[in-house]
A tleap script that builds the chain and sets N, CA, C and O, in Angstrom:
source leaprc.protein.ff14SB
mol = sequence {
  NVAL GLN LEU GLN ALA SER GLY GLY GLY LEU
  VAL GLN ALA GLY THR SER LEU ARG LEU SER
  CYS ALA ALA SER GLY ARG THR LEU SER SER
  TYR VAL MET GLY TRP PHE ARG GLN ALA PRO
  GLY LYS GLU ARG GLU PHE VAL ALA ARG ILE
  ARG TRP ASP ILE GLY SER ALA VAL TYR ALA
  ASP SER VAL LYS GLY ARG PHE THR ILE SER
  ARG ASP THR ALA GLU HIE THR ILE PHE LEU
  GLN MET ASN SER LEU LYS PRO GLU ASP THR
  ALA VAL TYR TYR CYS ALA ALA THR ILE ILE
  VAL PRO ASN GLY ALA ASP TYR ASN TRP SER
  GLY ARG TYR ASP TYR TRP GLY GLN GLY THR
  LEU VAL THR VAL SER CSER
}
set mol.1.N position { -3.376 -9.665 -12.739 }
set mol.1.CA position { -2.941 -8.071 -12.012 }
set mol.1.C position { -1.672 -8.069 -12.240 }
set mol.1.O position { -1.061 -9.056 -11.832 }
set mol.2.N position { -1.219 -7.441 -12.650 }
set mol.2.CA position { 0.404 -6.748 -12.594 }
set mol.2.C position { 0.438 -5.830 -11.449 }
set mol.2.O position { -0.594 -5.319 -11.015 }
set mol.3.N position { 1.458 -5.636 -11.010 }
set mol.3.CA position { 1.568 -4.446 -10.288 }
set mol.3.C position { 3.317 -4.013 -9.933 }
set mol.3.O position { 4.207 -4.681 -9.407 }
set mol.4.N position { 3.309 -2.597 -10.485 }
set mol.4.CA position { 4.788 -2.362 -10.256 }
set mol.4.C position { 4.826 -1.104 -9.240 }
set mol.4.O position { 4.148 -0.090 -9.405 }
set mol.5.N position { 5.495 -1.265 -8.434 }
set mol.5.CA position { 5.854 -0.131 -7.451 }
set mol.5.C position { 7.189 0.672 -7.674 }
set mol.5.O position { 8.142 0.130 -8.233 }
set mol.6.N position { 7.240 1.882 -7.259 }
set mol.6.CA position { 8.212 2.996 -7.410 }
set mol.6.C position { 7.878 4.067 -6.280 }
set mol.6.O position { 6.838 4.299 -5.664 }
set mol.7.N position { 9.472 4.775 -6.229 }
set mol.7.CA position { 9.019 5.981 -5.465 }
set mol.7.C position { 9.629 5.606 -4.136 }
set mol.7.O position { 9.187 6.205 -3.156 }
set mol.8.N position { 10.423 4.853 -3.982 }
set mol.8.CA position { 10.988 4.598 -2.727 }
set mol.8.C position { 12.305 5.379 -2.736 }
set mol.8.O position { 12.415 6.140 -3.697 }
set mol.9.N position { 13.138 5.360 -2.032 }
set mol.9.CA position { 14.377 6.103 -1.561 }
set mol.9.C position { 14.908 6.397 -0.267 }
set mol.9.O position { 14.529 5.803 0.743 }
set mol.10.N position { 15.698 7.218 -0.267 }
set mol.10.CA position { 16.389 7.474 1.423 }
set mol.10.C position { 16.081 9.133 1.366 }
set mol.10.O position { 16.170 9.777 0.320 }
set mol.11.N position { 15.688 9.737 2.723 }
set mol.11.CA position { 15.175 10.588 3.117 }
set mol.11.C position { 15.780 10.808 4.702 }
set mol.11.O position { 16.529 10.045 5.313 }
set mol.12.N position { 15.225 12.055 5.142 }
set mol.12.CA position { 15.587 12.396 6.313 }
set mol.12.C position { 14.138 12.369 7.061 }
set mol.12.O position { 13.064 12.653 6.530 }
set mol.13.N position { 14.386 11.885 8.672 }
set mol.13.CA position { 12.896 12.107 9.064 }
set mol.13.C position { 12.690 13.643 9.290 }
set mol.13.O position { 13.519 14.528 9.498 }
set mol.14.N position { 10.851 13.696 9.146 }
set mol.14.CA position { 10.642 14.985 8.765 }
set mol.14.C position { 10.160 14.540 7.830 }
set mol.14.O position { 9.068 14.060 8.130 }
set mol.15.N position { 10.413 14.419 6.694 }
set mol.15.CA position { 10.374 14.803 5.367 }
set mol.15.C position { 9.062 13.762 4.674 }
set mol.15.O position { 8.307 12.987 5.260 }
set mol.16.N position { 9.152 14.092 3.287 }
set mol.16.CA position { 8.189 13.177 2.900 }
set mol.16.C position { 7.683 12.340 1.296 }
set mol.16.O position { 7.879 12.862 0.198 }
set mol.17.N position { 7.300 11.553 1.409 }
set mol.17.CA position { 8.062 10.815 -0.168 }
set mol.17.C position { 6.271 10.214 -0.775 }
set mol.17.O position { 5.201 10.115 -0.176 }
set mol.18.N position { 6.555 10.015 -1.762 }
set mol.18.CA position { 5.382 9.484 -2.404 }
set mol.18.C position { 4.961 8.056 -3.170 }
set mol.18.O position { 4.120 8.320 -4.031 }
set mol.19.N position { 5.220 6.879 -3.140 }
set mol.19.CA position { 5.229 5.597 -3.591 }
set mol.19.C position { 4.456 5.532 -4.559 }
set mol.19.O position { 3.562 6.241 -4.097 }
set mol.20.N position { 4.052 5.199 -5.663 }
set mol.20.CA position { 2.961 5.188 -6.743 }
set mol.20.C position { 3.337 3.194 -7.060 }
set mol.20.O position { 4.363 2.514 -7.034 }
set mol.21.N position { 2.124 2.958 -7.286 }
set mol.21.CA position { 1.981 1.553 -7.637 }
set mol.21.C position { 0.680 1.408 -9.066 }
set mol.21.O position { -0.513 1.705 -9.006 }
set mol.22.N position { 1.465 0.852 -10.256 }
set mol.22.CA position { 1.179 0.888 -11.432 }
set mol.22.C position { 0.316 -0.257 -11.368 }
set mol.22.O position { 0.599 -1.170 -10.593 }
set mol.23.N position { -0.684 -0.311 -12.081 }
set mol.23.CA position { -1.748 -1.887 -11.792 }
set mol.23.C position { -1.910 -1.925 -13.592 }
set mol.23.O position { -1.698 -0.944 -14.305 }
set mol.24.N position { -2.256 -3.049 -14.003 }
set mol.24.CA position { -2.279 -3.495 -15.312 }
set mol.24.C position { -3.195 -5.122 -15.661 }
set mol.24.O position { -3.112 -5.954 -14.757 }
set mol.25.N position { -3.614 -5.324 -16.303 }
set mol.25.CA position { -4.450 -6.532 -16.636 }
set mol.25.C position { -5.470 -7.268 -16.070 }
set mol.25.O position { -5.732 -8.469 -16.137 }
set mol.26.N position { -6.079 -6.217 -15.419 }
set mol.26.CA position { -7.368 -6.783 -15.019 }
set mol.26.C position { -8.247 -5.494 -14.803 }
set mol.26.O position { -7.628 -4.434 -14.709 }
set mol.27.N position { -9.715 -5.463 -14.709 }
set mol.27.CA position { -10.391 -4.250 -14.404 }
set mol.27.C position { -10.446 -3.989 -12.658 }
set mol.27.O position { -11.074 -4.623 -11.810 }
set mol.28.N position { -9.870 -3.244 -12.561 }
set mol.28.CA position { -9.771 -2.762 -10.532 }
set mol.28.C position { -11.228 -2.633 -9.971 }
set mol.28.O position { -11.451 -2.384 -8.786 }
set mol.29.N position { -12.187 -2.819 -10.902 }
set mol.29.CA position { -13.371 -2.197 -10.078 }
set mol.29.C position { -13.983 -3.054 -8.679 }
set mol.29.O position { -14.715 -2.560 -7.820 }
set mol.30.N position { -13.547 -4.248 -8.708 }
set mol.30.CA position { -13.462 -5.158 -8.065 }
set mol.30.C position { -12.955 -5.593 -7.019 }
set mol.30.O position { -13.521 -6.474 -6.371 }
set mol.31.N position { -11.420 -4.893 -6.530 }
set mol.31.CA position { -10.333 -4.992 -5.905 }
set mol.31.C position { -10.297 -4.172 -4.780 }
set mol.31.O position { -10.943 -3.126 -4.711 }
set mol.32.N position { -9.471 -4.653 -3.766 }
set mol.32.CA position { -9.127 -3.820 -2.507 }
set mol.32.C position { -7.571 -3.784 -3.133 }
set mol.32.O position { -6.985 -4.805 -3.493 }
set mol.33.N position { -7.099 -2.663 -3.190 }
set mol.33.CA position { -5.404 -2.345 -3.056 }
set mol.33.C position { -4.744 -1.646 -1.900 }
set mol.33.O position { -5.087 -0.580 -1.389 }
set mol.34.N position { -3.751 -2.417 -1.581 }
set mol.34.CA position { -3.450 -2.480 -0.099 }
set mol.34.C position { -1.698 -1.870 -0.332 }
set mol.34.O position { -1.204 -1.825 -1.459 }
set mol.35.N position { -0.901 -1.425 0.968 }
set mol.35.CA position { 0.123 -1.005 1.049 }
set mol.35.C position { 0.765 -1.941 2.061 }
set mol.35.O position { 0.376 -1.957 3.229 }
set mol.36.N position { 1.845 -2.799 1.573 }
set mol.36.CA position { 2.125 -3.525 2.965 }
set mol.36.C position { 3.448 -3.168 2.996 }
set mol.36.O position { 3.949 -2.865 1.913 }
set mol.37.N position { 4.536 -3.108 4.557 }
set mol.37.CA position { 5.712 -3.291 4.608 }
set mol.37.C position { 6.429 -3.947 5.117 }
set mol.37.O position { 5.753 -4.739 5.774 }
set mol.38.N position { 7.765 -4.205 5.288 }
set mol.38.CA position { 8.815 -5.408 5.821 }
set mol.38.C position { 9.842 -4.675 6.012 }
set mol.38.O position { 10.485 -4.147 5.105 }
set mol.39.N position { 10.101 -4.575 7.314 }
set mol.39.CA position { 11.338 -3.856 7.853 }
set mol.39.C position { 12.294 -5.307 8.057 }
set mol.39.O position { 11.781 -6.404 7.836 }
set mol.40.N position { 13.568 -5.193 8.452 }
set mol.40.CA position { 14.400 -6.444 7.914 }
set mol.40.C position { 14.484 -7.006 9.522 }
set mol.40.O position { 14.918 -6.230 10.373 }
set mol.41.N position { 14.234 -7.803 9.747 }
set mol.41.CA position { 13.875 -8.826 10.549 }
set mol.41.C position { 12.494 -9.091 11.053 }
set mol.41.O position { 12.253 -10.005 11.842 }
set mol.42.N position { 11.259 -7.972 10.408 }
set mol.42.CA position { 10.601 -8.144 10.939 }
set mol.42.C position { 9.426 -8.904 10.181 }
set mol.42.O position { 9.712 -9.236 9.031 }
set mol.43.N position { 7.813 -9.325 10.752 }
set mol.43.CA position { 6.826 -9.837 9.586 }
set mol.43.C position { 6.606 -8.322 8.738 }
set mol.43.O position { 6.977 -7.192 9.056 }
set mol.44.N position { 5.851 -8.802 7.540 }
set mol.44.CA position { 5.053 -8.053 6.985 }
set mol.44.C position { 3.728 -7.376 7.481 }
set mol.44.O position { 2.627 -7.855 7.753 }
set mol.45.N position { 4.152 -6.263 7.503 }
set mol.45.CA position { 2.728 -5.309 8.357 }
set mol.45.C position { 2.006 -4.833 7.201 }
set mol.45.O position { 2.316 -4.466 6.068 }
set mol.46.N position { 0.852 -4.971 7.917 }
set mol.46.CA position { -0.255 -3.742 7.013 }
set mol.46.C position { 0.108 -2.186 7.524 }
set mol.46.O position { 0.432 -1.782 8.641 }
set mol.47.N position { -0.099 -1.389 6.096 }
set mol.47.CA position { 0.004 -0.051 6.315 }
set mol.47.C position { -1.446 0.878 5.965 }
set mol.47.O position { -2.004 1.686 6.707 }
set mol.48.N position { -1.817 0.466 4.609 }
set mol.48.CA position { -3.082 1.170 4.481 }
set mol.48.C position { -3.455 0.597 2.916 }
set mol.48.O position { -2.655 0.151 2.093 }
set mol.49.N position { -5.245 0.792 2.748 }
set mol.49.CA position { -5.612 -0.126 1.672 }
set mol.49.C position { -6.640 1.011 1.572 }
set mol.49.O position { -6.869 1.970 2.309 }
set mol.50.N position { -7.334 0.471 0.102 }
set mol.50.CA position { -8.644 1.414 -0.611 }
set mol.50.C position { -8.931 0.721 -1.136 }
set mol.50.O position { -8.090 -0.039 -1.617 }
set mol.51.N position { -10.439 0.516 -1.410 }
set mol.51.CA position { -11.088 0.006 -2.123 }
set mol.51.C position { -11.036 0.785 -3.820 }
set mol.51.O position { -10.715 1.957 -4.015 }
set mol.52.N position { -11.324 0.069 -4.599 }
set mol.52.CA position { -11.016 0.736 -6.035 }
set mol.52.C position { -12.165 1.616 -6.226 }
set mol.52.O position { -12.189 2.847 -6.266 }
set mol.53.N position { -13.457 0.461 -6.379 }
set mol.53.CA position { -14.828 1.259 -6.821 }
set mol.53.C position { -15.035 2.673 -5.976 }
set mol.53.O position { -15.558 3.626 -6.553 }
set mol.54.N position { -14.691 2.763 -4.857 }
set mol.54.CA position { -15.287 3.953 -3.829 }
set mol.54.C position { -14.790 4.635 -3.193 }
set mol.54.O position { -15.257 5.502 -2.454 }
set mol.55.N position { -13.158 4.163 -3.509 }
set mol.55.CA position { -12.100 5.380 -2.981 }
set mol.55.C position { -11.984 5.131 -1.325 }
set mol.55.O position { -11.450 6.065 -0.727 }
set mol.56.N position { -12.425 3.965 -0.487 }
set mol.56.CA position { -12.535 4.192 0.879 }
set mol.56.C position { -11.494 3.604 1.350 }
set mol.56.O position { -11.177 2.479 0.965 }
set mol.57.N position { -10.712 4.371 2.379 }
set mol.57.CA position { -9.365 3.962 2.800 }
set mol.57.C position { -9.768 3.419 4.199 }
set mol.57.O position { -10.894 3.630 4.649 }
set mol.58.N position { -8.812 2.703 4.886 }
set mol.58.CA position { -8.498 2.448 5.734 }
set mol.58.C position { -6.643 2.154 6.051 }
set mol.58.O position { -5.816 1.724 5.246 }
set mol.59.N position { -6.366 2.707 7.994 }
set mol.59.CA position { -5.071 2.939 7.712 }
set mol.59.C position { -4.804 2.265 8.972 }
set mol.59.O position { -5.692 2.038 9.793 }
set mol.60.N position { -3.081 1.813 9.193 }
set mol.60.CA position { -2.917 1.089 10.174 }
set mol.60.C position { -2.510 2.289 11.462 }
set mol.60.O position { -1.753 3.201 11.130 }
set mol.61.N position { -2.829 2.264 12.344 }
set mol.61.CA position { -2.556 3.225 13.696 }
set mol.61.C position { -1.540 3.844 13.931 }
set mol.61.O position { -1.553 4.818 14.684 }
set mol.62.N position { 0.228 3.135 12.967 }
set mol.62.CA position { 0.670 3.843 13.396 }
set mol.62.C position { 1.251 4.593 12.025 }
set mol.62.O position { 2.424 4.943 11.903 }
set mol.63.N position { 0.206 4.777 11.006 }
set mol.63.CA position { 0.895 5.780 10.208 }
set mol.63.C position { -0.448 6.467 9.861 }
set mol.63.O position { -0.443 7.159 8.843 }
set mol.64.N position { -1.827 6.350 10.709 }
set mol.64.CA position { -2.493 7.107 10.430 }
set mol.64.C position { -2.421 8.502 10.925 }
set mol.64.O position { -1.985 8.754 12.048 }
set mol.65.N position { -2.878 9.488 10.038 }
set mol.65.CA position { -2.651 11.327 10.131 }
set mol.65.C position { -1.274 11.535 9.076 }
set mol.65.O position { -1.115 12.501 8.329 }
set mol.66.N position { -0.247 10.251 9.242 }
set mol.66.CA position { 0.789 10.530 8.328 }
set mol.66.C position { 0.765 10.209 6.763 }
set mol.66.O position { 1.514 10.766 5.960 }
set mol.67.N position { 0.024 9.457 6.503 }
set mol.67.CA position { 0.250 8.860 5.624 }
set mol.67.C position { -1.340 8.641 4.693 }
set mol.67.O position { -2.379 8.234 5.212 }
set mol.68.N position { -1.200 8.965 3.475 }
set mol.68.CA position { -2.388 9.175 2.353 }
set mol.68.C position { -2.342 8.100 1.365 }
set mol.68.O position { -1.602 8.148 0.383 }
set mol.69.N position { -3.288 6.937 1.674 }
set mol.69.CA position { -3.679 6.540 0.334 }
set mol.69.C position { -4.544 6.859 -0.865 }
set mol.69.O position { -5.629 7.350 -0.556 }
set mol.70.N position { -4.308 6.684 -2.263 }
set mol.70.CA position { -5.392 7.523 -3.071 }
set mol.70.C position { -4.892 6.587 -4.427 }
set mol.70.O position { -3.864 6.021 -4.799 }
set mol.71.N position { -6.010 6.755 -4.819 }
set mol.71.CA position { -5.775 6.310 -6.406 }
set mol.71.C position { -5.907 7.003 -7.681 }
set mol.71.O position { -6.286 8.163 -7.520 }
set mol.72.N position { -5.740 6.710 -8.751 }
set mol.72.CA position { -6.059 7.755 -10.136 }
set mol.72.C position { -6.628 6.388 -10.836 }
set mol.72.O position { -6.023 5.413 -11.282 }
set mol.73.N position { -8.189 6.731 -10.750 }
set mol.73.CA position { -8.519 5.783 -11.454 }
set mol.73.C position { -8.180 5.501 -13.398 }
set mol.73.O position { -8.126 4.419 -13.982 }
set mol.74.N position { -8.057 6.506 -13.815 }
set mol.74.CA position { -7.621 6.837 -15.644 }
set mol.74.C position { -6.127 6.133 -15.404 }
set mol.74.O position { -5.735 5.235 -16.149 }
set mol.75.N position { -5.451 6.560 -14.450 }
set mol.75.CA position { -3.907 5.897 -14.495 }
set mol.75.C position { -3.917 4.654 -14.438 }
set mol.75.O position { -3.015 4.119 -15.083 }
set mol.76.N position { -4.850 3.752 -13.712 }
set mol.76.CA position { -4.945 2.790 -12.803 }
set mol.76.C position { -3.939 2.690 -12.013 }
set mol.76.O position { -3.450 1.560 -12.024 }
set mol.77.N position { -3.280 3.660 -11.118 }
set mol.77.CA position { -2.387 3.574 -10.223 }
set mol.77.C position { -2.588 3.898 -8.734 }
set mol.77.O position { -3.362 4.818 -8.469 }
set mol.78.N position { -2.024 3.294 -7.810 }
set mol.78.CA position { -2.023 4.037 -6.213 }
set mol.78.C position { -1.163 4.693 -5.932 }
set mol.78.O position { -0.144 4.943 -6.575 }
set mol.79.N position { -1.604 5.170 -4.574 }
set mol.79.CA position { -0.417 5.981 -4.429 }
set mol.79.C position { -0.207 6.350 -2.641 }
set mol.79.O position { -1.024 6.606 -1.756 }
set mol.80.N position { 0.764 6.269 -2.651 }
set mol.80.CA position { 0.781 6.252 -0.630 }
set mol.80.C position { 1.473 7.163 -0.389 }
set mol.80.O position { 2.659 6.871 -0.235 }
set mol.81.N position { 0.917 9.294 -0.180 }
set mol.81.CA position { 1.649 9.650 -0.032 }
set mol.81.C position { 1.937 9.827 1.382 }
set mol.81.O position { 1.060 9.885 2.244 }
set mol.82.N position { 3.640 9.941 1.679 }
set mol.82.CA position { 4.189 9.493 3.191 }
set mol.82.C position { 4.533 10.683 4.178 }
set mol.82.O position { 5.734 10.930 4.077 }
set mol.83.N position { 4.002 11.383 4.957 }
set mol.83.CA position { 4.274 12.928 5.593 }
set mol.83.C position { 4.899 12.444 6.752 }
set mol.83.O position { 4.907 11.232 6.965 }
set mol.84.N position { 5.363 13.142 7.436 }
set mol.84.CA position { 6.249 13.221 9.056 }
set mol.84.C position { 6.887 12.147 8.985 }
set mol.84.O position { 6.695 11.430 9.967 }
set mol.85.N position { 7.836 11.573 7.932 }
set mol.85.CA position { 8.423 9.917 7.991 }
set mol.85.C position { 9.433 9.965 9.261 }
set mol.85.O position { 9.973 11.037 9.534 }
set mol.86.N position { 9.657 8.960 9.934 }
set mol.86.CA position { 10.406 8.684 10.977 }
set mol.86.C position { 11.098 7.304 10.471 }
set mol.86.O position { 10.667 6.513 9.633 }
set mol.87.N position { 12.389 7.245 11.285 }
set mol.87.CA position { 13.170 6.324 11.116 }
set mol.87.C position { 12.705 4.976 10.878 }
set mol.87.O position { 13.096 4.271 9.948 }
set mol.88.N position { 11.753 4.606 11.860 }
set mol.88.CA position { 11.051 3.374 11.835 }
set mol.88.C position { 9.793 2.940 11.021 }
set mol.88.O position { 8.966 2.043 11.189 }
set mol.89.N position { 9.977 4.039 9.949 }
set mol.89.CA position { 9.121 3.886 8.770 }
set mol.89.C position { 9.973 3.370 7.950 }
set mol.89.O position { 9.658 3.271 6.764 }
set mol.90.N position { 11.114 2.972 8.361 }
set mol.90.CA position { 12.182 2.166 7.036 }
set mol.90.C position { 11.901 0.558 6.860 }
set mol.90.O position { 11.850 -0.472 7.533 }
set mol.91.N position { 11.744 1.047 5.441 }
set mol.91.CA position { 11.019 -0.664 5.130 }
set mol.91.C position { 11.517 -0.684 3.642 }
set mol.91.O position { 12.352 0.088 3.171 }
set mol.92.N position { 10.676 -1.992 2.785 }
set mol.92.CA position { 10.274 -2.359 1.571 }
set mol.92.C position { 9.052 -2.312 1.808 }
set mol.92.O position { 8.456 -2.936 2.686 }
set mol.93.N position { 8.555 -1.465 0.931 }
set mol.93.CA position { 7.205 -1.117 1.037 }
set mol.93.C position { 6.529 -2.400 -0.583 }
set mol.93.O position { 7.210 -2.735 -1.553 }
set mol.94.N position { 5.689 -2.629 -0.414 }
set mol.94.CA position { 4.863 -3.720 -1.096 }
set mol.94.C position { 3.444 -3.255 -1.806 }
set mol.94.O position { 2.515 -3.075 -1.019 }
set mol.95.N position { 3.232 -3.085 -2.924 }
set mol.95.CA position { 1.803 -2.789 -2.864 }
set mol.95.C position { 0.917 -4.473 -3.322 }
set mol.95.O position { 1.406 -5.541 -3.691 }
set mol.96.N position { -0.078 -4.190 -3.159 }
set mol.96.CA position { -1.084 -5.788 -3.362 }
set mol.96.C position { -2.561 -5.458 -3.891 }
set mol.96.O position { -3.149 -4.381 -3.801 }
set mol.97.N position { -2.987 -6.587 -4.434 }
set mol.97.CA position { -4.144 -6.713 -4.874 }
set mol.97.C position { -5.171 -7.800 -4.558 }
set mol.97.O position { -5.050 -8.987 -4.862 }
set mol.98.N position { -6.243 -7.217 -3.879 }
set mol.98.CA position { -7.228 -8.641 -3.995 }
set mol.98.C position { -8.351 -8.690 -4.491 }
set mol.98.O position { -8.707 -7.513 -4.552 }
set mol.99.N position { -9.475 -9.587 -5.056 }
set mol.99.CA position { -10.445 -9.341 -5.062 }
set mol.99.C position { -11.878 -9.217 -3.734 }
set mol.99.O position { -12.072 -10.046 -2.846 }
set mol.100.N position { -12.584 -8.119 -3.947 }
set mol.100.CA position { -13.218 -8.223 -2.577 }
set mol.100.C position { -14.033 -9.207 -2.893 }
set mol.100.O position { -14.166 -9.720 -4.005 }
set mol.101.N position { -14.528 -9.447 -2.007 }
set mol.101.CA position { -15.446 -11.265 -1.514 }
set mol.101.C position { -16.630 -10.341 -0.734 }
set mol.101.O position { -16.658 -9.291 -0.093 }
set mol.102.N position { -17.670 -11.461 -1.218 }
set mol.102.CA position { -18.793 -11.090 -0.447 }
set mol.102.C position { -18.909 -10.505 0.851 }
set mol.102.O position { -19.006 -9.311 1.134 }
set mol.103.N position { -18.882 -11.662 1.726 }
set mol.103.CA position { -18.729 -11.925 3.676 }
set mol.103.C position { -17.385 -11.026 3.930 }
set mol.103.O position { -16.618 -10.718 3.017 }
set mol.104.N position { -17.234 -10.705 5.101 }
set mol.104.CA position { -16.419 -9.850 5.517 }
set mol.104.C position { -15.095 -10.839 5.694 }
set mol.104.O position { -14.954 -11.984 6.124 }
set mol.105.N position { -14.195 -9.838 5.154 }
set mol.105.CA position { -12.183 -10.810 5.091 }
set mol.105.C position { -11.793 -9.546 5.876 }
set mol.105.O position { -12.311 -8.451 6.094 }
set mol.106.N position { -10.278 -10.384 6.314 }
set mol.106.CA position { -9.611 -9.303 7.022 }
set mol.106.C position { -8.671 -9.029 5.928 }
set mol.106.O position { -7.686 -9.705 5.629 }
set mol.107.N position { -9.265 -7.520 5.142 }
set mol.107.CA position { -8.363 -7.270 4.252 }
set mol.107.C position { -6.829 -6.076 4.957 }
set mol.107.O position { -6.332 -5.004 4.610 }
set mol.108.N position { -6.634 -6.917 5.879 }
set mol.108.CA position { -5.361 -6.078 6.602 }
set mol.108.C position { -4.696 -7.014 6.694 }
set mol.108.O position { -3.574 -6.669 7.062 }
set mol.109.N position { -4.781 -8.124 6.548 }
set mol.109.CA position { -3.968 -9.505 6.626 }
set mol.109.C position { -3.379 -9.534 4.965 }
set mol.109.O position { -4.038 -9.422 3.932 }
set mol.110.N position { -1.989 -9.713 5.126 }
set mol.110.CA position { -1.424 -9.610 3.814 }
set mol.110.C position { -1.984 -10.871 3.287 }
set mol.110.O position { -2.205 -11.012 2.084 }
set mol.111.N position { -2.272 -11.994 4.358 }
set mol.111.CA position { -2.057 -13.474 3.039 }
set mol.111.C position { -3.827 -13.445 2.342 }
set mol.111.O position { -4.323 -14.380 1.713 }
set mol.112.N position { -4.448 -12.267 2.633 }
set mol.112.CA position { -5.742 -12.575 1.913 }
set mol.112.C position { -5.737 -11.434 0.058 }
set mol.112.O position { -6.573 -11.023 -0.747 }
set mol.113.N position { -4.445 -11.403 0.220 }
set mol.113.CA position { -3.773 -10.547 -0.983 }
set mol.113.C position { -3.150 -11.658 -2.623 }
set mol.113.O position { -2.085 -12.273 -2.572 }
set mol.114.N position { -3.754 -11.673 -3.465 }
set mol.114.CA position { -3.200 -12.775 -4.319 }
set mol.114.C position { -1.903 -11.978 -5.603 }
set mol.114.O position { -1.001 -12.560 -6.207 }
set mol.115.N position { -2.118 -11.173 -5.630 }
set mol.115.CA position { -1.128 -10.043 -6.174 }
set mol.115.C position { -0.139 -9.320 -5.065 }
set mol.115.O position { -0.437 -8.811 -3.985 }
set mol.116.N position { 1.132 -9.455 -5.710 }
set mol.116.CA position { 1.891 -8.431 -4.880 }
set mol.116.C position { 2.815 -7.682 -6.199 }
set mol.116.O position { 2.789 -8.245 -7.294 }
set mol.117.N position { 3.471 -6.635 -6.059 }
set mol.117.CA position { 4.362 -5.819 -6.713 }
set mol.117.C position { 5.710 -6.274 -6.235 }
set mol.117.O position { 5.847 -7.047 -5.287 }
set mol.118.N position { 6.471 -5.883 -6.768 }
set mol.118.CA position { 8.390 -5.901 -6.412 }
set mol.118.C position { 8.779 -5.465 -5.157 }
set mol.118.O position { 9.849 -5.798 -4.647 }
set mol.119.N position { 7.816 -4.602 -4.536 }
set mol.119.CA position { 8.855 -3.852 -3.309 }
set mol.119.C position { 9.643 -2.860 -3.738 }
set mol.119.O position { 10.362 -3.046 -4.719 }
set mol.120.N position { 9.623 -1.344 -2.897 }
set mol.120.CA position { 10.509 -0.873 -2.801 }
set mol.120.C position { 10.966 0.050 -1.746 }
set mol.120.O position { 10.281 0.467 -0.812 }
set mol.121.N position { 12.221 0.327 -2.003 }
set mol.121.CA position { 12.826 0.312 -0.400 }
set mol.121.C position { 12.506 1.740 -0.038 }
set mol.121.O position { 12.343 2.457 -1.025 }
set mol.122.N position { 12.367 2.373 1.217 }
set mol.122.CA position { 12.145 3.117 1.610 }
set mol.122.C position { 12.805 3.454 2.826 }
set mol.122.O position { 12.172 3.124 3.829 }
set mol.123.N position { 14.009 4.075 3.044 }
set mol.123.CA position { 14.872 4.391 4.107 }
set mol.123.C position { 14.814 5.940 4.974 }
set mol.123.O position { 15.261 6.811 4.228 }
set mol.124.N position { 14.548 6.296 5.824 }
set mol.124.CA position { 14.273 7.392 6.700 }
set mol.124.C position { 15.802 7.332 7.815 }
set mol.124.O position { 16.208 6.539 8.665 }
set mol.125.N position { 16.164 8.282 7.392 }
set mol.125.CA position { 17.667 8.400 8.370 }
set mol.125.C position { 16.809 9.277 9.569 }
set mol.125.O position { 15.663 9.722 9.499 }
set mol.126.N position { 17.895 9.365 10.808 }
set mol.126.CA position { 17.602 10.409 11.688 }
set mol.126.C position { 18.573 11.910 11.744 }
set mol.126.O position { 18.279 12.806 12.535 }
savepdb mol mol.pdb
quit
């Protein structure tokens, strides 16, 4: 699976931004797609994820109610709509993909993911 993230930029606090991640190379019906972010000097952290087949989504507490993950099955693209942005949302955002496994797995853990996009920088000014 090849992933290409885009949509980052410099925005003011309180505004919105939408990230996109175009996927290619595999049928995605058996995959979980995720967004992670990494701020300078910090560990990469989970933001949101979505099951490609049924569209169910999970969010980190820090973004719940402000961010929305979605997918366009026809375009093989996932999105991260980010509203009410805060300076602490500043980070490089990465999209990632991993195949769904039968037994319970921690899909909030970055180590679970096999495929990564190149990252897109989001900077939120106060």
